[in-house]
Short mmCIF file of C-alpha atoms in Angstrom, two decimals:
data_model
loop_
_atom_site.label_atom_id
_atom_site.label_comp_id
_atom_site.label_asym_id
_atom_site.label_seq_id
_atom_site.Cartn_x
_atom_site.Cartn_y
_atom_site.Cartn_z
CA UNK A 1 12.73 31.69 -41.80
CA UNK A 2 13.04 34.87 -39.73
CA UNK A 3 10.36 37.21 -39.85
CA UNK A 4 11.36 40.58 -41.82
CA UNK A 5 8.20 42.55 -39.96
CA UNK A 6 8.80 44.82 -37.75
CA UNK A 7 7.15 45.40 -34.53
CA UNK A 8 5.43 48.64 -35.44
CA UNK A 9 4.05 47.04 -38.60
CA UNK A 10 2.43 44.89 -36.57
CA UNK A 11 0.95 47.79 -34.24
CA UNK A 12 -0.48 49.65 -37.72
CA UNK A 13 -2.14 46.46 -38.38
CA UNK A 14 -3.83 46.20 -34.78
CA UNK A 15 -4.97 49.92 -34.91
CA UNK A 16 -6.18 49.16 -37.80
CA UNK A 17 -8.01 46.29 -37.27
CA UNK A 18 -9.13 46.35 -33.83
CA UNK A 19 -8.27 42.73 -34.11
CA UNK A 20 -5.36 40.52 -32.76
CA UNK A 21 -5.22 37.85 -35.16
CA UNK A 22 -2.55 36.16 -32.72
CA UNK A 23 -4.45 36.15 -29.05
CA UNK A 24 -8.09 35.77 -27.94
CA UNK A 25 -9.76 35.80 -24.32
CA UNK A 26 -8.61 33.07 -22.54
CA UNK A 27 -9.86 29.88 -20.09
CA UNK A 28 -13.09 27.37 -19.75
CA UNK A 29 -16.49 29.13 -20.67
CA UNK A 30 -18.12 30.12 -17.31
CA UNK A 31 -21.54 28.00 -16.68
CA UNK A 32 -23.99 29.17 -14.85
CA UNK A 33 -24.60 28.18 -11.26
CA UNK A 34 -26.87 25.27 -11.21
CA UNK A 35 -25.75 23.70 -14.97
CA UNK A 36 -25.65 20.15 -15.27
CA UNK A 37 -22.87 18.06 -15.05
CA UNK A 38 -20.91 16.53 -17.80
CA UNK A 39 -22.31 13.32 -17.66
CA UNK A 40 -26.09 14.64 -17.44
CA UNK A 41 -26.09 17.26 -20.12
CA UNK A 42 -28.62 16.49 -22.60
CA UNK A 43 -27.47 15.87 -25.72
CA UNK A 44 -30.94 16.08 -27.46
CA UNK A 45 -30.36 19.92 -26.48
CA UNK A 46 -27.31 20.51 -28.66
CA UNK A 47 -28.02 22.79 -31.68
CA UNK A 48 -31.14 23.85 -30.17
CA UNK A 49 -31.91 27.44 -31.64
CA UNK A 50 -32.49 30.05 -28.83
CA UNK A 51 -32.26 33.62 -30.54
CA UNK A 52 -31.74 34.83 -34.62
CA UNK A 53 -30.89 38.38 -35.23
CA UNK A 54 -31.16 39.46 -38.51
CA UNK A 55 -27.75 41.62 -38.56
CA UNK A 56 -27.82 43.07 -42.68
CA UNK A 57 -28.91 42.53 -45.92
CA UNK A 58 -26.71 43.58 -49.20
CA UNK A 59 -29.46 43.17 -51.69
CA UNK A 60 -27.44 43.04 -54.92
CA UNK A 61 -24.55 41.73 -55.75
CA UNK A 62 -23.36 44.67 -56.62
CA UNK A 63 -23.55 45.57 -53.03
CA UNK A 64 -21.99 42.56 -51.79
CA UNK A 65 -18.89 43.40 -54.36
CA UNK A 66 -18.45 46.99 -53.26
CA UNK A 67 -18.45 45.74 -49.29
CA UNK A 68 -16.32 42.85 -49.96
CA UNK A 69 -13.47 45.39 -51.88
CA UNK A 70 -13.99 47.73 -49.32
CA UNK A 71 -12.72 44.87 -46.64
CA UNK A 72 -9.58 44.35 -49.16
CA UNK A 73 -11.36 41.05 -49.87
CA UNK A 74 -11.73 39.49 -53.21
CA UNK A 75 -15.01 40.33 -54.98
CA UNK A 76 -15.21 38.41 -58.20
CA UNK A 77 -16.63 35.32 -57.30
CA UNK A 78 -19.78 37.33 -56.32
CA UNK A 79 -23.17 36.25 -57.74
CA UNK A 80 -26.01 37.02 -55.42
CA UNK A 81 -26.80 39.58 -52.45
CA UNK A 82 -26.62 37.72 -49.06
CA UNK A 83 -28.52 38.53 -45.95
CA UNK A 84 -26.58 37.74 -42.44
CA UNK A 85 -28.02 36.92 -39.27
CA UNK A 86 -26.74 35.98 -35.70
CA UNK A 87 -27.84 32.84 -34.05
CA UNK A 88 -27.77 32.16 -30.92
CA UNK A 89 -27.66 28.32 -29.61
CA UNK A 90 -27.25 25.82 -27.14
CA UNK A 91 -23.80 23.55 -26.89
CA UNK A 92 -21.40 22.69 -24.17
CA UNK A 93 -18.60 23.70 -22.65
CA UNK A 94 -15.12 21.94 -22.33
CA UNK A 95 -16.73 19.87 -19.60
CA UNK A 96 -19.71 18.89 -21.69
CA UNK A 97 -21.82 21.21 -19.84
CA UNK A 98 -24.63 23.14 -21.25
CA UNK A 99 -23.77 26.37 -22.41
CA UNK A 100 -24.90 28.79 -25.27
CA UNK A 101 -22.63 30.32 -28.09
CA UNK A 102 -23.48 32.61 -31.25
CA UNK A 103 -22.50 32.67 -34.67
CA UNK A 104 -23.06 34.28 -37.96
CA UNK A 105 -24.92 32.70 -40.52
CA UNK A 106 -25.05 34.08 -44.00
CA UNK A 107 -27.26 33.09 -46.98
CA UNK A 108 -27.89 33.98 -50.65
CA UNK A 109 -30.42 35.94 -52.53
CA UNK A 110 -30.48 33.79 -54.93
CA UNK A 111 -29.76 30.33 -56.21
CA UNK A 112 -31.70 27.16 -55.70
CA UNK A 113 -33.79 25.79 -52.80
CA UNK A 114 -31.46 23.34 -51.26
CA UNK A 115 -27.91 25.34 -50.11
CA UNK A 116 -24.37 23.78 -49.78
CA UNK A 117 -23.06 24.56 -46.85
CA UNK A 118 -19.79 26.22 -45.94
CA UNK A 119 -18.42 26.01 -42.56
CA UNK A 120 -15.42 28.54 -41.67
CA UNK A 121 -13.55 29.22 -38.01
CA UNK A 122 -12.09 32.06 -38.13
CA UNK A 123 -8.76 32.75 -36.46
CA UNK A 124 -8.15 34.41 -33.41
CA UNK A 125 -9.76 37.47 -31.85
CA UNK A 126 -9.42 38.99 -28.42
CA UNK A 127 -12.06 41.13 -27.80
CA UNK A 128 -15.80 39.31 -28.16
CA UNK A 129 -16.97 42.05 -30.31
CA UNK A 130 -14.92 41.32 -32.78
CA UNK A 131 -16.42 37.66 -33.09
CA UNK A 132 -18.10 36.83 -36.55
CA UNK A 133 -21.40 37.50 -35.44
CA UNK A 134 -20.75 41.08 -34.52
CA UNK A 135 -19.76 42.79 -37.27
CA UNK A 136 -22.57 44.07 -39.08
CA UNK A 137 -20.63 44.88 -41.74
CA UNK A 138 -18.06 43.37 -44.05
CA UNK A 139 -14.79 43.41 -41.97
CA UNK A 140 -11.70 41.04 -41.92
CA UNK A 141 -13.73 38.25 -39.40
CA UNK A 142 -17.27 38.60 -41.44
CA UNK A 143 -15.67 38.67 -45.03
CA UNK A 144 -15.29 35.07 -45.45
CA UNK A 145 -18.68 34.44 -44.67
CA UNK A 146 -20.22 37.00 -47.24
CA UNK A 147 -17.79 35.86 -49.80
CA UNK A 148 -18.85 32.07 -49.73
CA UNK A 149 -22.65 33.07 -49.56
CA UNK A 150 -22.06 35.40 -51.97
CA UNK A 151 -20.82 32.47 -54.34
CA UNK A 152 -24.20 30.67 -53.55
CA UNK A 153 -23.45 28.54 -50.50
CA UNK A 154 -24.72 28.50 -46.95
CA UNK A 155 -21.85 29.90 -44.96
CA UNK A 156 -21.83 29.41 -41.58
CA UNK A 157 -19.42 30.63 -38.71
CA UNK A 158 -19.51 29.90 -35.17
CA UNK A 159 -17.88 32.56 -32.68
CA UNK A 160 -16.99 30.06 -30.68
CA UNK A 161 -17.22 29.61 -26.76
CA UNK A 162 -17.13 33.06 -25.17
CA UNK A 163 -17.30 35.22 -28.29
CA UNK A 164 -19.88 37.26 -29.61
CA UNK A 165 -23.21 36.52 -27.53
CA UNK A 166 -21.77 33.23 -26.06
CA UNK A 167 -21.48 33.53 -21.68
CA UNK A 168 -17.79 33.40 -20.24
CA UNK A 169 -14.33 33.02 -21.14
CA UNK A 170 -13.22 31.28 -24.57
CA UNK A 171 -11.09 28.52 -24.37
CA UNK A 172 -9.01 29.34 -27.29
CA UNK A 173 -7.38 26.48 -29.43
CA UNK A 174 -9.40 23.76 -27.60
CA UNK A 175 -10.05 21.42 -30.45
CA UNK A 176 -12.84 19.79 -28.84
CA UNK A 177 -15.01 22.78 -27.49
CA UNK A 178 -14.19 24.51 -30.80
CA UNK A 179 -15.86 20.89 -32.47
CA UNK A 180 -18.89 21.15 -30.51
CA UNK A 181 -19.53 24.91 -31.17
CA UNK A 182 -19.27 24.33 -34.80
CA UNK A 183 -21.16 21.06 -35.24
CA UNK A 184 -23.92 22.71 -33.09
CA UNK A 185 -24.11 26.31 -34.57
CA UNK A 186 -23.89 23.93 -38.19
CA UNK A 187 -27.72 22.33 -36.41
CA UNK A 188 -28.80 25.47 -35.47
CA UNK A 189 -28.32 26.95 -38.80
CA UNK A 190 -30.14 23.76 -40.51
CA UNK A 191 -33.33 24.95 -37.33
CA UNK A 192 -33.44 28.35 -38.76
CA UNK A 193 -32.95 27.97 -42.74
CA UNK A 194 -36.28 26.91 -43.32
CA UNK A 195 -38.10 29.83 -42.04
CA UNK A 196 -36.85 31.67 -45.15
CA UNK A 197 -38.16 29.43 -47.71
CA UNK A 198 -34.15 27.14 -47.91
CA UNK A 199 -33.28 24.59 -46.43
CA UNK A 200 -29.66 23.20 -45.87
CA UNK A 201 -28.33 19.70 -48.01
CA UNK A 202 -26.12 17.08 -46.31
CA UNK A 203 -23.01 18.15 -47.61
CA UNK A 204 -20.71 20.59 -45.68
CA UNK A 205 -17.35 22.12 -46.82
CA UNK A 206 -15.42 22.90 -44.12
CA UNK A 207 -12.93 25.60 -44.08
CA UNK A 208 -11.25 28.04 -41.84
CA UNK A 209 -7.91 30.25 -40.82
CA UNK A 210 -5.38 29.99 -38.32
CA UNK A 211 -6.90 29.34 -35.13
CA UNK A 212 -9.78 28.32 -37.26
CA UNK A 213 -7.78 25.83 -38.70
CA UNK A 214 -7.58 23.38 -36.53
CA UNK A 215 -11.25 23.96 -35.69
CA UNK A 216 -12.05 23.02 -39.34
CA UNK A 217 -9.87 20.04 -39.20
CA UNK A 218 -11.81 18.61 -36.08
CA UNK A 219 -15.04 19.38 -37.10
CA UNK A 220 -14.05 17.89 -40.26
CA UNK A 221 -13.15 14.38 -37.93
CA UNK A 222 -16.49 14.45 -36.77
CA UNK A 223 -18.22 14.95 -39.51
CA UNK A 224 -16.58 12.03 -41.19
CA UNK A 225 -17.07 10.00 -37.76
CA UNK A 226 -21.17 10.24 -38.31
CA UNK A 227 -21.14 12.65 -35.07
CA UNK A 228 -24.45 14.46 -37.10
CA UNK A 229 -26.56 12.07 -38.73
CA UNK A 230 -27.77 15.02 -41.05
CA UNK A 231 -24.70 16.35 -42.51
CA UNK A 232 -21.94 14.71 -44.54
CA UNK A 233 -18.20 15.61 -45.21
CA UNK A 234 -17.63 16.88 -48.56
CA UNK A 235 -14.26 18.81 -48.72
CA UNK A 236 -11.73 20.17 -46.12
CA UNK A 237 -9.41 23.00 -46.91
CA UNK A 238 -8.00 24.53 -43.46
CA UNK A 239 -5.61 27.92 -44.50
CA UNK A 240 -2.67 28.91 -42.34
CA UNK A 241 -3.02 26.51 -39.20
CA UNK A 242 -0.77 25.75 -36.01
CA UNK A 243 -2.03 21.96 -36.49
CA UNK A 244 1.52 21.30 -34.40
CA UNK A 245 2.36 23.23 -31.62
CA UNK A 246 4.68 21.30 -29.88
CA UNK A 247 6.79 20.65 -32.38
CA UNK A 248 6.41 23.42 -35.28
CA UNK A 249 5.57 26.37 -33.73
CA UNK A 250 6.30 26.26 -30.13
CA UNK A 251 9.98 26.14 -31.10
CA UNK A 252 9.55 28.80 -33.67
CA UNK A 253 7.96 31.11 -31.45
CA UNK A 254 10.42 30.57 -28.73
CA UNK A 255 13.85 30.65 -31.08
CA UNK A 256 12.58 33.75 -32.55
CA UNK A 257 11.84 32.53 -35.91
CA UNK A 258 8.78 34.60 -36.31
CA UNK A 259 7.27 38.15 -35.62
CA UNK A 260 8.56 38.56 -32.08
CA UNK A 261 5.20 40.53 -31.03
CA UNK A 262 3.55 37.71 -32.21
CA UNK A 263 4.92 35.25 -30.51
CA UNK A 264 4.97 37.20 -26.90
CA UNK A 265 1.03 37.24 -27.15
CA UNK A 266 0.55 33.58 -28.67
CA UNK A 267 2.87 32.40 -25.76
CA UNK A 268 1.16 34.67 -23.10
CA UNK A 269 -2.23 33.22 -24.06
CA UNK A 270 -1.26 29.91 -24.25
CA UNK A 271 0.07 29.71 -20.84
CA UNK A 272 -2.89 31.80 -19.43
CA UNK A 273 -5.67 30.08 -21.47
CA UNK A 274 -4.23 26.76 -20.75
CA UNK A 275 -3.53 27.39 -17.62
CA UNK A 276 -7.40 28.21 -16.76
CA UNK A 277 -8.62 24.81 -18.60
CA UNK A 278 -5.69 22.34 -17.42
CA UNK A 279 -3.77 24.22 -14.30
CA UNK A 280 -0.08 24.35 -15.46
CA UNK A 281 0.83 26.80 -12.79
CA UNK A 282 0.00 27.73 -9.58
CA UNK A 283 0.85 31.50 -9.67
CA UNK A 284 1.42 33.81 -12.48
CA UNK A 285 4.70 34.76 -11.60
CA UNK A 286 6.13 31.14 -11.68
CA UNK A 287 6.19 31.80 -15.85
CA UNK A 288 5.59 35.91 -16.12
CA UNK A 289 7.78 38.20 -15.26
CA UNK A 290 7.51 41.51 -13.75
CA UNK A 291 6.14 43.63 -13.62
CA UNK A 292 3.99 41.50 -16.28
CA UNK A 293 2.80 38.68 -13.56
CA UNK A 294 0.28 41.05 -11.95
CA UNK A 295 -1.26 42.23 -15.00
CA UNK A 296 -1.16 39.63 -17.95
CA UNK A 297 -4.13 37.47 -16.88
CA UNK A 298 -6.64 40.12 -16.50
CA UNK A 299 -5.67 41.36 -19.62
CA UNK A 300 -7.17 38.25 -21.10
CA UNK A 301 -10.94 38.66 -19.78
CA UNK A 302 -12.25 39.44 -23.51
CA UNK A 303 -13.10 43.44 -22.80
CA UNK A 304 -9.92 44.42 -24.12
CA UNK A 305 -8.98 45.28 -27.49
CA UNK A 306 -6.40 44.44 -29.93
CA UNK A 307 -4.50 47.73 -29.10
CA UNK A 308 -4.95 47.39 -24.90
CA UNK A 309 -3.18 43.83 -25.33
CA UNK A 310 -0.75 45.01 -27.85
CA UNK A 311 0.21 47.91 -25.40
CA UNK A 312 0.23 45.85 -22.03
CA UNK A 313 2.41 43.40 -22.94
CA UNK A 314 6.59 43.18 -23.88
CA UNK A 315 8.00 43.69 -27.33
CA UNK A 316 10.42 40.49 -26.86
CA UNK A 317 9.72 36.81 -25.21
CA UNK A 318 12.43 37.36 -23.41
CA UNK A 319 11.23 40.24 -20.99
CA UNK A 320 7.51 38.07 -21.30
CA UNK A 321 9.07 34.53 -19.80
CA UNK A 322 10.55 33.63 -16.77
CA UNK A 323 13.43 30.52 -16.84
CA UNK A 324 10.75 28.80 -15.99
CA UNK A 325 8.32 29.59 -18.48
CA UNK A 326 10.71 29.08 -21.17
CA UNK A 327 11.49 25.24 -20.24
CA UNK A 328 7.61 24.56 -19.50
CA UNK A 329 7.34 25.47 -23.23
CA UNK A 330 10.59 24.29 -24.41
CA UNK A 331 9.98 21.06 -22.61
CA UNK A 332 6.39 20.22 -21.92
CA UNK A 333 5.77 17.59 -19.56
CA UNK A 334 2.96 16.72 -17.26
CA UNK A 335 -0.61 18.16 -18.38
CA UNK A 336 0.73 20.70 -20.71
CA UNK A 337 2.38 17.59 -23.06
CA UNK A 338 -0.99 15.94 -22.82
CA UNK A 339 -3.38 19.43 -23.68
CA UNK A 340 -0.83 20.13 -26.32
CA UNK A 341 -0.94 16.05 -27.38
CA UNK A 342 -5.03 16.74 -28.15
CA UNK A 343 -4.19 20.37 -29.90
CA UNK A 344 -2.06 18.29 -32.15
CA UNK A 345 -4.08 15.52 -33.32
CA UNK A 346 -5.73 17.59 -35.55
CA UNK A 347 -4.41 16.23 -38.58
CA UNK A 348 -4.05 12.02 -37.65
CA UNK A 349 -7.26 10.73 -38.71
CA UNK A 350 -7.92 9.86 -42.73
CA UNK A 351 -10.23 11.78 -44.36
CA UNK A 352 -11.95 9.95 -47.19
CA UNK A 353 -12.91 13.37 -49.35
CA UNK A 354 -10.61 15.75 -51.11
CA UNK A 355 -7.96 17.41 -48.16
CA UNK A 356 -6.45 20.80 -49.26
CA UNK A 357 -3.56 22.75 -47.16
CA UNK A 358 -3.38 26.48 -47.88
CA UNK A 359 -0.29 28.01 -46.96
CA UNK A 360 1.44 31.57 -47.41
CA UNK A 361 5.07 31.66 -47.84
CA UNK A 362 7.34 31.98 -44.95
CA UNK A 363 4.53 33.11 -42.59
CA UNK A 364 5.39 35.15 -39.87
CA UNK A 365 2.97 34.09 -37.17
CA UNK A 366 1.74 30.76 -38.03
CA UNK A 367 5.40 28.75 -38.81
CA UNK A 368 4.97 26.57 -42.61
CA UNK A 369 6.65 23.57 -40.65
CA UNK A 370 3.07 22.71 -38.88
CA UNK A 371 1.55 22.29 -42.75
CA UNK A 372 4.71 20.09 -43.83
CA UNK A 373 4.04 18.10 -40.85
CA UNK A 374 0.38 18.08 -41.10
CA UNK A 375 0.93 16.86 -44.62
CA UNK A 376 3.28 14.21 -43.63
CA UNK A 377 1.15 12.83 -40.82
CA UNK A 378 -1.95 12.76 -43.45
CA UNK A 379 0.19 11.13 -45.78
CA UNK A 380 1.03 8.39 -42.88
CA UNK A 381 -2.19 7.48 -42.67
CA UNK A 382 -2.74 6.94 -46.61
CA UNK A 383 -3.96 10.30 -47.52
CA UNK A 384 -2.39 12.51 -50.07
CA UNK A 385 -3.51 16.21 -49.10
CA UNK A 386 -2.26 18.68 -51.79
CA UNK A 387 -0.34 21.83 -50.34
CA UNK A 388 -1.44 25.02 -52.10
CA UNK A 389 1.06 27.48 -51.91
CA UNK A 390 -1.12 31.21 -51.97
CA UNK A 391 2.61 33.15 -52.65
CA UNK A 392 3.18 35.80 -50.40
CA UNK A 393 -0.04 37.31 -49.78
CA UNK A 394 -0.01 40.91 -47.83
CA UNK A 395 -2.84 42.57 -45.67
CA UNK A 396 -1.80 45.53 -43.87
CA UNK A 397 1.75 44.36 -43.91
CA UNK A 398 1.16 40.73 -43.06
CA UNK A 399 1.54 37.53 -44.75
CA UNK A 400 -0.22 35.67 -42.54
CA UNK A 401 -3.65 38.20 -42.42
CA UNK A 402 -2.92 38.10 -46.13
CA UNK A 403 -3.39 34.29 -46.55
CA UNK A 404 -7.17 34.43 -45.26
CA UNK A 405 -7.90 36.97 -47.81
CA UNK A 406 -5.80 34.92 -50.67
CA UNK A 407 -7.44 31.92 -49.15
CA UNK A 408 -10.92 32.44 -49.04
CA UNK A 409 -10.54 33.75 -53.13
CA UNK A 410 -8.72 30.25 -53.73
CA UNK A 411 -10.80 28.01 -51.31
CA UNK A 412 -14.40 29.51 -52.77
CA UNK A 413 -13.06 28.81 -56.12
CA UNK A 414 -11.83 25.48 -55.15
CA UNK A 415 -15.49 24.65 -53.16
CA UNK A 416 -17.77 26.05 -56.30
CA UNK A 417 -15.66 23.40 -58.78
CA UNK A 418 -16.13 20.22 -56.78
CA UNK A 419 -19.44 20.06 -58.45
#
């Protein structure tokens, strides 16, 4: 279905924000000189806790409630004050090397000694202060977090690769970095807990939005796989994903089926960000067109805001793309095909605890076909994953922003039942 936003709608919600929910900084973290190779990096060092930062406390819930409604979030499910901190840890990067990332860990006032945990990837950012562990305050990244501690769970939420306090560039929808960040920030927050009289459980629900999706369903794989020997799988309930880009939303962005702002800057960063991890192309100009070739990849470099990006690139795909550029994505072959064949094996494995797929009607940046065919390749593999359907959630004027607010209030809900 065609999106019925307009382009300007989408520029309040950027000003607003000072968050592009459909782009992030691009390519492979940087590692610094002298970092061991991929087939020396200790995996013993993995998790290892290197910094905490306590960022805020909200001693009452009543505090908590007032933040949360401030962010347009929902408040009810609010039982406890939380305090937030930032950890920072060591992981790897996309070629197993050593490399440290942060991410925001927030915990109850309240409740028992043993925590649940809650593990949620957010969706896309490009500017690394806008990564979870930045905000020091409730805001549309950090509100998921305070609204499952809140609840009385453990929440944590890895910036990823190259956001927040992490070195370099993030490598933005790469499952398998986005995997490692989480299972490790996941050990890092189990290090740290029991300095403040907790201490994390085995079980972890694992959640997340758009970008974050995908990132929830892999650590989710691994989790199952016995990739931690500490922590179990308990529940997985990913919100608004592009689990299939080749086949669901590649075509939707290009055939204009949804916002087309949106899909300039997802197809922009793919190319760039993909570009720096797997080399599709050996000059920008092959795919951009002017006078957009000489400007679009430094654009990408994480120090630019939602509004810089917005205002530096085209309104339509068409003045983005060369000829070229458009059958690359039309048709991928060649290295693309296989980068987008791991992006899109999010969803064939078969998870044996409960599976829930949150989804806002006719989304105008994330296209529904990648849940119907994340469903359908679930179901091919014996597993029965219930669709929720959240309605037609708004935030600032879109459905898609609006289903991570909608989902969080359904997913919490969902996670605090189980028991």
């Amino acid at each position: 279905m065609k999106s019925t936003y307009l382009a300007g709608r989408l520029r309040a919600v950027l000003r607003r924000l000072n968050v592009v929910t459909v782009l992030a900084v691009l390519a492979a973290a940087t590692v610094t000189a002298g970092a061991a190779s991929a087939d020396t990096a200790h995996r013993g060092d993995r998790g290892r806790l290197v910094s905490v930062q306590r960022l805020t406390t909200l001693a009452a819930k009543e505090d908590v409630a007032a933040a949360l409604a401030a962010a347009r979030y929902d408040a009810s499910t609010v039982r406890f004050g939380v305090d937030a901190y930032r950890l920072v840890y060591r992981t790897v990067d996309p070629g197993g090397r050593p490399i440290a990332a942060s991410g925001l860990l927030v915990l109850p006032r309240g409740g028992g000694r043993e925590l649940r945990t809650v593990s949620f990837t957010h969706g896309t950012v490009s500017y690394r202060s806008d990564a979870p562990s930045s905000m020091t305050r409730a805001g549309f990244v950090s509100s998921p977090a305070i609204t499952y501690a809140s609840a009385g769970f453990a929440a944590v939420a890895p910036d990823y690769l190259g956001l927040g306090a992490g070195p370099g560039l993030h490598p933005w929808m790469d499952v398998p970095s986005e995997t490692t960040a989480s299972l490790d920030m996941l050990r890092a927050s189990r290090a740290f807990v029991p300095r403040t009289g907790r201490a994390l459980g085995h079980d972890v629900l694992v959640t997340g939005f758009s970008q974050g999706a995908s990132a929830a369903m892999g650590l989710a794989r691994a989790l199952q796989a016995g990739d931690d020997r500490w922590f179990r799988l308990e529940a997985v309930a990913p919100v608004s994903g592009a689990y299939d880009f080749r086949h669901a939303e590649l075509p939707a962005l290009l055939d204009g089926a949804l916002d087309p702002k949106s899909s300039v800057l997802y197809s922009a960063y793919l190319l760039v960000a993909w570009n720096r991890l797997h080399h599709l192309y050996d000059s920008p100009d092959e795919v951009f067109r002017a006078p957009y070739s000489s400007t679009i990849e430094a654009l990408f470099d994480g120090s630019h805001t939602g509004p810089q990006l917005f205002a530096g690139t085209p309104d339509t795909i068409d003045a983005l793309l060369t000829p070229y550029g458009f059958e690359m994505l039309r048709h991928p072959t060649g290295r693309l095909a296989e980068a987008l064949g791991v992006a899109d094996g999010t969803c064939d494995w078969a998870p044996r605890v409960p599976v829930r797929l949150y989804v806002a009607g006719a989304d105008e940046q994330a296209a529904n076909a990648n849940t119907d065919r994340c469903r359908a390749t679930l179901r091919s593999r014996g597993v029965d994953a219930a669709v929720v359907d959240l309605g037609i959630p708004d935030f600032a004027g879109s459905r898609h922003l609006g289903s991570n607010v909608a989902g969080t209030a359904a997913v919490v809900r969902w996670f605090s039942h189980l028991r």
